[in-house]
């Protein structure tokens, strides 16, 4: 299940005013007048995002923890996967882009994970159901999209849900699964849902916050399947494994499988990251989940930061704690800036968290512009459009480019700013979808200039 609130905090409100109303002015002149047509939407190729070397010791541990546990901590006693050739079909009012994105993803799964997977109009183990966003929210208010075992369509899901028959821990194999994705959302959200939910339909249904470079992580920093994720799926469908195997049986076979499919990984030392405390997970979910007051969110974020420090966690999870605390306290700019700087310093320790740094760069650069320091904003932002492009995150890429354009305007480089802003809007159409959302994002960033001038 892809989390809705967390995605919004990370991607859709990179410079948004604080929930309590402090921050940007409410009315600004539009930088993209309605009489000016938006440029065509841009989209990414199906090329895999770049990756560093992967340790076999880390992969084995990650695979076991992802495969034999649920997010709740409940144990899964046996390995399950789809037997034989994997076939998918699409049902419901699916836009053409859904099929295009799905074909691109299937191509990557075939080439990178070695899966025999294809779309079909006939019988299929996995059905991708295009439904409305309202249907998703009525069923699971906190979800952007989700995957369910043992059913094929919405009617079967509702019937099985009332009977209590849906339980991943009771599966013996995966011969019938339904993915539910909203057809009326931004293209990027649709694509992200396909990546995450198809990966979980095929393989692990768990998420681990300790993973810095994976969609199998509830922080939603990565939005398309990474090399790590493709390796996890390749392991899931290794011929040495089969449905019904226990954790111990799988663990005994993993070293030989990894030596075959990732021979260089034996020479790479394990990171040895500690498990994530359940209390930290609960605090983060409270800070970012539905049904919590602003004060409750801030308190939960503070609690998450304390737990991470007390547990001796020094990796991206500590940085994420600082980042979320900053996002939830943007009405207090000095406090929020200190938290973003703390997060950035932690993310800077590892090349695997460059994408994480792109998010903090957006926050800090927005504050630089507010503080009338446009050159500092440009210097800060310089490396990160390339990072966002490589990670195929159009919403983040467009935001970074809009911030750069705003900084250029502050420096009097209006022609360069106009060109960059126009270029950003093609990516914004993919990342944010509706024309009103695209223009709203551009106006939101432009409001930084209005605020400085006032």
CSV table of C-alpha atoms in Angstrom, one decimal:
chain,number,residue,atom,x,y,z
A,1,UNK,CA,0.0,0.0,0.0
A,2,UNK,CA,1.4,3.4,-1.0
A,3,UNK,CA,0.9,6.0,1.7
A,4,UNK,CA,-1.0,9.0,0.7
A,5,UNK,CA,-0.1,11.6,3.4
A,6,UNK,CA,3.6,10.9,3.4
A,7,UNK,CA,3.8,11.2,-0.4
A,8,UNK,CA,2.1,14.6,-0.2
A,9,UNK,CA,4.5,15.8,2.5
A,10,UNK,CA,7.6,14.7,0.5
A,11,UNK,CA,6.6,15.6,-3.0
A,12,UNK,CA,3.6,17.8,-3.4
A,13,UNK,CA,4.3,20.4,-0.8
A,14,UNK,CA,8.0,21.0,-1.0
A,15,UNK,CA,7.6,24.7,-0.3
A,16,UNK,CA,4.1,24.9,1.1
A,17,UNK,CA,3.1,27.1,3.9
A,18,UNK,CA,2.7,25.6,7.3
A,19,UNK,CA,-0.6,24.1,8.3
A,20,UNK,CA,-1.3,26.8,10.9
A,21,UNK,CA,-1.4,29.4,8.2
A,22,UNK,CA,2.0,31.0,8.7
A,23,UNK,CA,4.2,31.2,5.7
A,24,UNK,CA,3.5,32.4,2.2
A,25,UNK,CA,0.9,35.0,1.2
A,26,UNK,CA,-2.4,33.6,0.1
A,27,UNK,CA,-2.7,35.8,-3.1
A,28,UNK,CA,0.0,36.3,-5.7
A,29,UNK,CA,0.0,37.2,-9.3
A,30,UNK,CA,0.2,34.0,-11.4
A,31,UNK,CA,3.5,33.4,-13.2
A,32,UNK,CA,1.6,31.2,-15.7
A,33,UNK,CA,-1.5,33.1,-16.9
A,34,UNK,CA,-4.4,31.0,-17.9
A,35,UNK,CA,-4.2,32.5,-21.4
A,36,UNK,CA,-0.7,31.1,-21.8
A,37,UNK,CA,-0.9,27.4,-22.8
A,38,UNK,CA,1.2,24.9,-20.8
A,39,UNK,CA,4.0,23.1,-22.7
A,40,UNK,CA,3.5,19.4,-23.6
A,41,UNK,CA,3.9,16.9,-20.8
A,42,UNK,CA,7.3,15.3,-20.4
A,43,UNK,CA,7.9,11.8,-19.2
A,44,UNK,CA,10.9,9.6,-18.5
A,45,UNK,CA,12.3,6.7,-20.5
A,46,UNK,CA,12.1,3.2,-18.9
A,47,UNK,CA,15.8,3.2,-18.2
A,48,UNK,CA,16.8,2.0,-14.7
A,49,UNK,CA,17.9,4.6,-12.2
A,50,UNK,CA,21.6,4.4,-11.3
A,51,UNK,CA,22.8,2.3,-8.4
A,52,UNK,CA,25.9,1.6,-6.4
A,53,UNK,CA,27.3,-1.9,-5.6
A,54,UNK,CA,25.1,-4.2,-3.6
A,55,UNK,CA,26.4,-6.3,-0.7
A,56,UNK,CA,25.3,-10.0,-0.8
A,57,UNK,CA,25.1,-10.0,3.0
A,58,UNK,CA,22.8,-7.0,3.0
A,59,UNK,CA,20.7,-8.5,0.2
A,60,UNK,CA,20.2,-11.8,2.0
A,61,UNK,CA,19.2,-10.0,5.2
A,62,UNK,CA,16.9,-7.6,3.4
A,63,UNK,CA,15.3,-10.4,1.4
A,64,UNK,CA,14.5,-12.5,4.5
A,65,UNK,CA,13.1,-9.6,6.5
A,66,UNK,CA,11.0,-8.3,3.6
A,67,UNK,CA,9.7,-11.7,2.6
A,68,UNK,CA,8.9,-13.3,6.0
A,69,UNK,CA,7.4,-10.4,7.8
A,70,UNK,CA,4.5,-8.0,7.4
A,71,UNK,CA,4.8,-4.3,8.1
A,72,UNK,CA,2.9,-4.9,11.4
A,73,UNK,CA,5.7,-7.2,12.5
A,74,UNK,CA,3.6,-10.4,12.1
A,75,UNK,CA,5.6,-13.3,10.8
A,76,UNK,CA,5.0,-15.0,7.4
A,77,UNK,CA,5.8,-18.7,7.7
A,78,UNK,CA,6.3,-19.6,4.0
A,79,UNK,CA,7.6,-18.1,0.8
A,80,UNK,CA,4.9,-17.4,-1.8
A,81,UNK,CA,5.2,-16.2,-5.4
A,82,UNK,CA,3.4,-16.6,-8.7
A,83,UNK,CA,4.1,-19.9,-10.3
A,84,UNK,CA,4.9,-20.2,-14.0
A,85,UNK,CA,4.7,-17.4,-16.6
A,86,UNK,CA,3.4,-14.3,-14.9
A,87,UNK,CA,0.5,-12.7,-16.7
A,88,UNK,CA,-1.3,-9.4,-16.1
A,89,UNK,CA,-4.4,-7.9,-17.4
A,90,UNK,CA,-5.9,-4.4,-17.0
A,91,UNK,CA,-9.5,-3.8,-16.1
A,92,UNK,CA,-11.7,-0.7,-15.6
A,93,UNK,CA,-11.5,2.7,-17.2
A,94,UNK,CA,-7.7,2.7,-17.6
A,95,UNK,CA,-6.2,5.8,-19.3
A,96,UNK,CA,-3.7,5.1,-22.2
A,97,UNK,CA,-0.9,6.3,-20.0
A,98,UNK,CA,-1.5,3.5,-17.4
A,99,UNK,CA,-0.9,0.9,-20.1
A,100,UNK,CA,2.2,2.8,-21.4
A,101,UNK,CA,3.7,3.0,-17.9
A,102,UNK,CA,2.8,-0.7,-17.2
A,103,UNK,CA,4.5,-1.8,-20.4
A,104,UNK,CA,7.6,0.2,-19.5
A,105,UNK,CA,7.7,-1.4,-16.0
A,106,UNK,CA,7.1,-4.9,-17.4
A,107,UNK,CA,10.1,-4.3,-19.8
A,108,UNK,CA,12.3,-3.5,-16.8
A,109,UNK,CA,11.1,-6.5,-14.8
A,110,UNK,CA,11.9,-8.8,-17.8
A,111,UNK,CA,15.4,-7.3,-18.4
A,112,UNK,CA,16.5,-6.5,-14.8
A,113,UNK,CA,14.7,-9.1,-12.7
A,114,UNK,CA,14.6,-11.8,-15.3
A,115,UNK,CA,10.9,-12.4,-14.9
A,116,UNK,CA,8.7,-14.1,-17.5
A,117,UNK,CA,6.0,-11.5,-17.3
A,118,UNK,CA,3.7,-10.0,-19.9
A,119,UNK,CA,0.3,-8.3,-20.4
A,120,UNK,CA,-2.5,-10.3,-21.7
A,121,UNK,CA,-6.2,-10.0,-22.7
A,122,UNK,CA,-6.8,-13.6,-21.4
A,123,UNK,CA,-6.5,-15.3,-18.0
A,124,UNK,CA,-4.0,-13.7,-15.7
A,125,UNK,CA,-2.8,-14.1,-12.1
A,126,UNK,CA,-2.7,-10.3,-11.5
A,127,UNK,CA,-5.4,-7.8,-12.5
A,128,UNK,CA,-4.6,-4.1,-12.4
A,129,UNK,CA,-7.9,-2.4,-11.7
A,130,UNK,CA,-8.3,1.2,-12.6
A,131,UNK,CA,-10.7,2.9,-10.2
A,132,UNK,CA,-11.4,6.4,-9.0
A,133,UNK,CA,-9.4,8.1,-6.3
A,134,UNK,CA,-12.6,8.5,-4.3
A,135,UNK,CA,-13.1,4.7,-4.3
A,136,UNK,CA,-9.5,4.2,-3.0
A,137,UNK,CA,-10.1,6.7,-0.2
A,138,UNK,CA,-13.4,5.3,0.8
A,139,UNK,CA,-11.9,1.9,1.2
A,140,UNK,CA,-8.5,2.9,2.7
A,141,UNK,CA,-8.4,6.6,3.6
A,142,UNK,CA,-4.6,6.6,4.2
A,143,UNK,CA,-3.8,4.8,0.9
A,144,UNK,CA,-3.0,6.1,-2.6
A,145,UNK,CA,-3.3,2.6,-4.0
A,146,UNK,CA,-3.1,-1.0,-2.8
A,147,UNK,CA,-2.8,-4.7,-3.7
A,148,UNK,CA,-5.0,-7.5,-2.3
A,149,UNK,CA,-4.5,-11.3,-2.5
A,150,UNK,CA,-7.2,-13.8,-3.4
A,151,UNK,CA,-9.4,-11.5,-5.5
A,152,UNK,CA,-9.5,-10.1,-9.0
A,153,UNK,CA,-11.8,-7.1,-8.9
A,154,UNK,CA,-13.6,-4.5,-6.7
A,155,UNK,CA,-16.7,-6.6,-6.1
A,156,UNK,CA,-14.6,-9.6,-5.0
A,157,UNK,CA,-12.5,-7.4,-2.8
A,158,UNK,CA,-15.6,-5.9,-1.0
A,159,UNK,CA,-17.1,-9.4,-0.5
A,160,UNK,CA,-13.8,-10.9,0.8
A,161,UNK,CA,-13.2,-7.9,3.0
A,162,UNK,CA,-16.5,-8.3,4.8
A,163,UNK,CA,-15.7,-12.0,5.4
A,164,UNK,CA,-12.3,-11.4,6.8
A,165,UNK,CA,-10.7,-13.8,4.2
A,166,UNK,CA,-7.9,-11.5,3.2
A,167,UNK,CA,-4.6,-12.4,4.9
A,168,UNK,CA,-1.2,-12.5,3.4
A,169,UNK,CA,0.1,-14.9,6.2
A,170,UNK,CA,-2.4,-17.6,5.1
A,171,UNK,CA,-1.3,-17.8,1.4
A,172,UNK,CA,0.4,-20.9,0.1
A,173,UNK,CA,0.9,-19.5,-3.4
A,174,UNK,CA,-0.1,-16.4,-5.4
A,175,UNK,CA,-2.5,-17.3,-8.2
A,176,UNK,CA,-5.0,-14.5,-7.9
A,177,UNK,CA,-4.2,-10.9,-7.0
A,178,UNK,CA,-5.8,-7.5,-7.6
A,179,UNK,CA,-4.0,-4.2,-7.8
A,180,UNK,CA,-6.2,-1.1,-7.3
A,181,UNK,CA,-4.8,2.2,-8.7
A,182,UNK,CA,-6.6,5.5,-9.2
A,183,UNK,CA,-7.1,6.5,-12.9
A,184,UNK,CA,-7.8,10.2,-12.1
A,185,UNK,CA,-4.5,11.3,-10.5
A,186,UNK,CA,-1.3,12.8,-11.7
A,187,UNK,CA,0.8,10.7,-14.1
A,188,UNK,CA,3.6,10.3,-11.6
A,189,UNK,CA,1.3,9.1,-8.9
A,190,UNK,CA,-0.2,6.6,-11.2
A,191,UNK,CA,3.3,5.3,-12.2
A,192,UNK,CA,4.5,5.2,-8.6
A,193,UNK,CA,1.5,3.1,-7.7
A,194,UNK,CA,2.2,0.7,-10.5
A,195,UNK,CA,5.8,0.2,-9.4
A,196,UNK,CA,5.1,-0.3,-5.7
A,197,UNK,CA,2.0,-2.4,-5.9
A,198,UNK,CA,3.2,-4.6,-8.7
A,199,UNK,CA,6.4,-5.2,-6.8
A,200,UNK,CA,4.4,-6.3,-3.8
A,201,UNK,CA,2.1,-8.4,-5.8
A,202,UNK,CA,5.1,-10.3,-7.2
A,203,UNK,CA,7.3,-10.3,-4.1
A,204,UNK,CA,7.6,-8.9,-0.6
A,205,UNK,CA,4.7,-7.2,1.1
A,206,UNK,CA,6.8,-5.7,3.9
A,207,UNK,CA,8.5,-2.3,4.0
A,208,UNK,CA,11.7,-1.6,5.9
A,209,UNK,CA,12.7,2.0,6.9
A,210,UNK,CA,16.3,0.9,7.1
A,211,UNK,CA,16.6,0.6,3.3
A,212,UNK,CA,18.0,3.9,1.9
A,213,UNK,CA,17.6,2.9,-1.8
A,214,UNK,CA,14.3,1.0,-2.2
A,215,UNK,CA,10.6,1.4,-2.8
A,216,UNK,CA,10.2,-1.2,-0.1
A,217,UNK,CA,10.4,1.6,2.4
A,218,UNK,CA,7.5,3.6,3.8
A,219,UNK,CA,9.4,6.9,3.5
A,220,UNK,CA,8.4,7.1,-0.2
A,221,UNK,CA,11.7,8.8,-1.1
A,222,UNK,CA,12.2,6.4,-4.0
A,223,UNK,CA,9.3,6.2,-6.3
A,224,UNK,CA,10.4,3.7,-9.0
A,225,UNK,CA,12.0,0.3,-8.6
A,226,UNK,CA,15.7,0.5,-7.9
A,227,UNK,CA,18.5,-2.0,-8.6
A,228,UNK,CA,18.1,-3.2,-5.1
A,229,UNK,CA,14.4,-3.9,-5.6
A,230,UNK,CA,15.0,-5.7,-8.9
A,231,UNK,CA,17.6,-7.9,-7.2
A,232,UNK,CA,15.0,-8.7,-4.4
A,233,UNK,CA,12.5,-9.8,-7.1
A,234,UNK,CA,15.2,-11.8,-9.0
A,235,UNK,CA,15.8,-13.6,-5.7
A,236,UNK,CA,12.1,-14.2,-5.2
A,237,UNK,CA,11.9,-16.0,-8.6
A,238,UNK,CA,15.2,-17.8,-8.4
A,239,UNK,CA,14.8,-21.5,-9.6
A,240,UNK,CA,16.4,-22.7,-6.4
A,241,UNK,CA,13.3,-21.5,-4.4
A,242,UNK,CA,9.7,-22.5,-4.5
A,243,UNK,CA,6.4,-21.9,-2.9
A,244,UNK,CA,6.0,-23.1,0.7
A,245,UNK,CA,9.7,-22.9,1.7
A,246,UNK,CA,10.4,-21.7,5.3
A,247,UNK,CA,12.6,-18.8,6.2
A,248,UNK,CA,15.3,-21.3,7.3
A,249,UNK,CA,15.1,-23.2,4.0
A,250,UNK,CA,15.4,-20.0,2.0
A,251,UNK,CA,18.2,-18.7,4.1
A,252,UNK,CA,20.2,-21.8,3.5
A,253,UNK,CA,20.0,-21.3,-0.3
A,254,UNK,CA,20.6,-17.6,-0.5
A,255,UNK,CA,24.4,-17.5,-0.4
A,256,UNK,CA,24.7,-19.8,-3.5
A,257,UNK,CA,21.9,-17.9,-5.3
A,258,UNK,CA,23.5,-14.6,-4.6
A,259,UNK,CA,26.9,-15.8,-5.7
A,260,UNK,CA,25.4,-16.7,-9.0
A,261,UNK,CA,23.3,-13.6,-9.7
A,262,UNK,CA,25.5,-10.9,-8.0
A,263,UNK,CA,29.0,-12.4,-7.9
A,264,UNK,CA,30.7,-9.1,-7.0
A,265,UNK,CA,28.5,-8.7,-3.9
A,266,UNK,CA,30.5,-11.2,-1.9
A,267,UNK,CA,33.4,-8.7,-1.7
A,268,UNK,CA,31.3,-5.8,-0.5
A,269,UNK,CA,30.9,-5.5,3.3
A,270,UNK,CA,27.5,-5.4,4.9
A,271,UNK,CA,26.3,-2.0,6.2
A,272,UNK,CA,25.1,-3.7,9.4
A,273,UNK,CA,22.2,-1.2,9.9
A,274,UNK,CA,20.3,-2.0,13.0
A,275,UNK,CA,16.6,-2.8,12.9
A,276,UNK,CA,14.2,0.0,13.2
A,277,UNK,CA,12.5,0.3,16.6
A,278,UNK,CA,8.8,-0.3,16.5
A,279,UNK,CA,8.3,2.8,18.6
A,280,UNK,CA,10.0,4.9,16.0
A,281,UNK,CA,7.8,3.5,13.2
A,282,UNK,CA,4.7,4.2,15.3
A,283,UNK,CA,5.8,7.7,16.0
A,284,UNK,CA,6.5,8.4,12.3
A,285,UNK,CA,3.2,6.9,11.2
A,286,UNK,CA,1.4,9.1,13.8
A,287,UNK,CA,3.3,12.2,12.5
A,288,UNK,CA,2.4,11.5,8.9
A,289,UNK,CA,-0.9,9.5,9.1
A,290,UNK,CA,-4.5,10.6,9.0
A,291,UNK,CA,-6.6,11.7,11.9
A,292,UNK,CA,-4.0,13.5,13.9
A,293,UNK,CA,-4.0,17.2,14.9
A,294,UNK,CA,-1.2,19.5,14.0
A,295,UNK,CA,0.0,19.5,17.6
A,296,UNK,CA,-0.2,15.7,17.7
A,297,UNK,CA,1.9,15.4,14.5
A,298,UNK,CA,4.6,17.7,15.8
A,299,UNK,CA,4.7,15.9,19.1
A,300,UNK,CA,5.0,12.5,17.3
A,301,UNK,CA,7.8,13.8,15.1
A,302,UNK,CA,9.7,15.1,18.2
A,303,UNK,CA,9.2,11.6,19.8
A,304,UNK,CA,10.5,9.9,16.6
A,305,UNK,CA,13.7,12.0,16.8
A,306,UNK,CA,14.3,11.2,20.4
A,307,UNK,CA,13.8,7.5,19.8
A,308,UNK,CA,16.2,7.5,16.9
A,309,UNK,CA,18.9,9.3,19.0
A,310,UNK,CA,18.3,7.1,22.0
A,311,UNK,CA,18.6,4.0,19.9
A,312,UNK,CA,21.9,5.2,18.4
A,313,UNK,CA,20.6,5.4,14.9
A,314,UNK,CA,22.8,7.7,12.8
A,315,UNK,CA,21.8,6.9,9.2
A,316,UNK,CA,19.1,8.2,6.9
A,317,UNK,CA,16.4,7.4,9.5
A,318,UNK,CA,17.8,10.0,11.8
A,319,UNK,CA,17.9,12.5,8.9
A,320,UNK,CA,14.4,11.6,8.0
A,321,UNK,CA,13.3,12.3,11.6
A,322,UNK,CA,14.8,15.8,11.4
A,323,UNK,CA,13.3,16.4,7.9
A,324,UNK,CA,9.8,15.5,9.0
A,325,UNK,CA,10.1,17.6,12.2
A,326,UNK,CA,11.2,20.6,10.0
A,327,UNK,CA,8.3,20.0,7.5
A,328,UNK,CA,5.8,20.0,10.4
A,329,UNK,CA,7.2,23.2,11.9
A,330,UNK,CA,7.5,25.5,8.9
A,331,UNK,CA,5.6,28.2,10.8
A,332,UNK,CA,8.8,28.6,12.9
A,333,UNK,CA,11.3,29.3,10.1
A,334,UNK,CA,14.4,29.3,12.2
A,335,UNK,CA,13.5,26.1,13.9
A,336,UNK,CA,12.5,24.4,10.6
A,337,UNK,CA,15.7,25.6,8.9
A,338,UNK,CA,17.8,24.1,11.7
A,339,UNK,CA,16.0,20.8,11.3
A,340,UNK,CA,16.5,20.8,7.5
A,341,UNK,CA,20.2,21.6,7.9
A,342,UNK,CA,20.6,18.7,10.5
A,343,UNK,CA,18.9,16.4,8.0
A,344,UNK,CA,21.1,17.5,5.2
A,345,UNK,CA,24.2,17.0,7.2
A,346,UNK,CA,23.2,13.4,7.9
A,347,UNK,CA,22.2,12.6,4.3
A,348,UNK,CA,25.5,14.0,3.1
A,349,UNK,CA,27.4,11.2,4.8
A,350,UNK,CA,26.4,8.6,2.1
A,351,UNK,CA,26.1,8.6,-1.7
A,352,UNK,CA,23.1,6.4,-1.3
A,353,UNK,CA,21.1,9.3,0.2
A,354,UNK,CA,21.7,11.9,-2.6
A,355,UNK,CA,18.0,11.8,-3.4
A,356,UNK,CA,17.2,12.5,0.2
A,357,UNK,CA,19.5,15.6,0.0
A,358,UNK,CA,17.5,16.8,-3.0
A,359,UNK,CA,14.4,17.2,-0.8
A,360,UNK,CA,16.3,19.1,1.9
A,361,UNK,CA,17.9,21.2,-0.8
A,362,UNK,CA,14.4,22.3,-2.0
A,363,UNK,CA,13.4,23.3,1.5
A,364,UNK,CA,16.6,25.1,2.3
A,365,UNK,CA,16.8,26.9,-1.1
A,366,UNK,CA,13.2,28.1,-0.6
A,367,UNK,CA,14.3,29.6,2.7
A,368,UNK,CA,17.4,31.1,1.0
A,369,UNK,CA,15.1,32.9,-1.4
A,370,UNK,CA,12.8,34.1,1.4
A,371,UNK,CA,16.0,35.5,3.1
A,372,UNK,CA,16.9,37.3,-0.1
A,373,UNK,CA,19.9,35.1,-0.8
A,374,UNK,CA,19.3,33.9,-4.3
A,375,UNK,CA,22.9,33.0,-5.2
A,376,UNK,CA,23.0,30.8,-2.1
A,377,UNK,CA,19.8,29.1,-3.3
A,378,UNK,CA,21.3,28.5,-6.8
A,379,UNK,CA,24.6,27.1,-5.4
A,380,UNK,CA,22.6,24.8,-3.1
A,381,UNK,CA,20.3,23.5,-5.8
A,382,UNK,CA,22.9,23.0,-8.6
A,383,UNK,CA,23.6,19.3,-8.2
A,384,UNK,CA,20.0,18.1,-7.6
A,385,UNK,CA,18.0,18.5,-10.8
A,386,UNK,CA,20.3,15.8,-12.2
A,387,UNK,CA,19.6,13.6,-9.1
A,388,UNK,CA,15.9,14.0,-9.4
A,389,UNK,CA,16.1,13.3,-13.2
A,390,UNK,CA,18.0,10.1,-12.5
A,391,UNK,CA,15.5,9.0,-9.8
A,392,UNK,CA,12.7,9.8,-12.3
A,393,UNK,CA,10.9,12.1,-9.9
A,394,UNK,CA,9.2,14.7,-12.0
A,395,UNK,CA,7.4,16.5,-9.1
A,396,UNK,CA,10.7,17.0,-7.3
A,397,UNK,CA,12.5,17.9,-10.6
A,398,UNK,CA,9.9,20.5,-11.5
A,399,UNK,CA,10.1,22.0,-8.0
A,400,UNK,CA,13.9,22.3,-8.1
A,401,UNK,CA,13.8,24.0,-11.5
A,402,UNK,CA,11.1,26.4,-10.4
A,403,UNK,CA,13.2,27.3,-7.4
A,404,UNK,CA,16.2,27.9,-9.6
A,405,UNK,CA,14.1,30.1,-11.9
A,406,UNK,CA,12.9,32.1,-9.0
A,407,UNK,CA,16.5,32.6,-7.8
A,408,UNK,CA,17.5,33.7,-11.3
A,409,UNK,CA,14.7,36.3,-11.3
A,410,UNK,CA,16.0,37.7,-8.0
A,411,UNK,CA,19.4,38.1,-9.7
A,412,UNK,CA,17.9,40.0,-12.6
A,413,UNK,CA,18.5,37.1,-15.1
A,414,UNK,CA,14.9,37.2,-16.3
A,415,UNK,CA,15.4,35.6,-19.7
A,416,UNK,CA,17.2,32.6,-18.2
A,417,UNK,CA,14.6,32.3,-15.5
A,418,UNK,CA,11.7,32.3,-18.1
A,419,UNK,CA,13.4,29.6,-20.2
A,420,UNK,CA,14.0,27.4,-17.1
A,421,UNK,CA,10.5,28.0,-15.8
A,422,UNK,CA,8.9,27.0,-19.1
A,423,UNK,CA,11.1,23.8,-19.2
A,424,UNK,CA,10.0,22.9,-15.7
A,425,UNK,CA,6.3,23.1,-16.5
A,426,UNK,CA,6.5,20.1,-18.9
A,427,UNK,CA,7.9,18.0,-16.0
A,428,UNK,CA,5.3,19.6,-13.6
A,429,UNK,CA,2.5,18.3,-15.9
A,430,UNK,CA,3.8,14.8,-15.3
A,431,UNK,CA,4.5,15.3,-11.6
A,432,UNK,CA,1.4,17.3,-10.5
A,433,UNK,CA,-1.1,16.4,-13.2
A,434,UNK,CA,-4.0,18.8,-13.5
A,435,UNK,CA,-3.4,22.2,-15.0
A,436,UNK,CA,-4.6,23.9,-11.9
A,437,UNK,CA,-2.0,21.9,-9.8
A,438,UNK,CA,0.8,22.8,-12.2
A,439,UNK,CA,0.0,26.5,-12.2
A,440,UNK,CA,-0.5,26.4,-8.4
A,441,UNK,CA,2.9,24.9,-7.9
A,442,UNK,CA,4.5,27.6,-10.0
A,443,UNK,CA,2.6,30.3,-8.2
A,444,UNK,CA,3.6,28.8,-4.8
A,445,UNK,CA,7.2,29.1,-5.7
A,446,UNK,CA,6.7,32.6,-7.1
A,447,UNK,CA,5.2,33.6,-3.8
A,448,UNK,CA,8.6,33.3,-2.2
A,449,UNK,CA,9.6,36.4,-4.3
A,450,UNK,CA,6.5,38.3,-3.3
A,451,UNK,CA,7.2,37.5,0.4
A,452,UNK,CA,10.8,38.7,0.1
A,453,UNK,CA,9.7,41.9,-1.6
A,454,UNK,CA,7.1,42.6,1.1
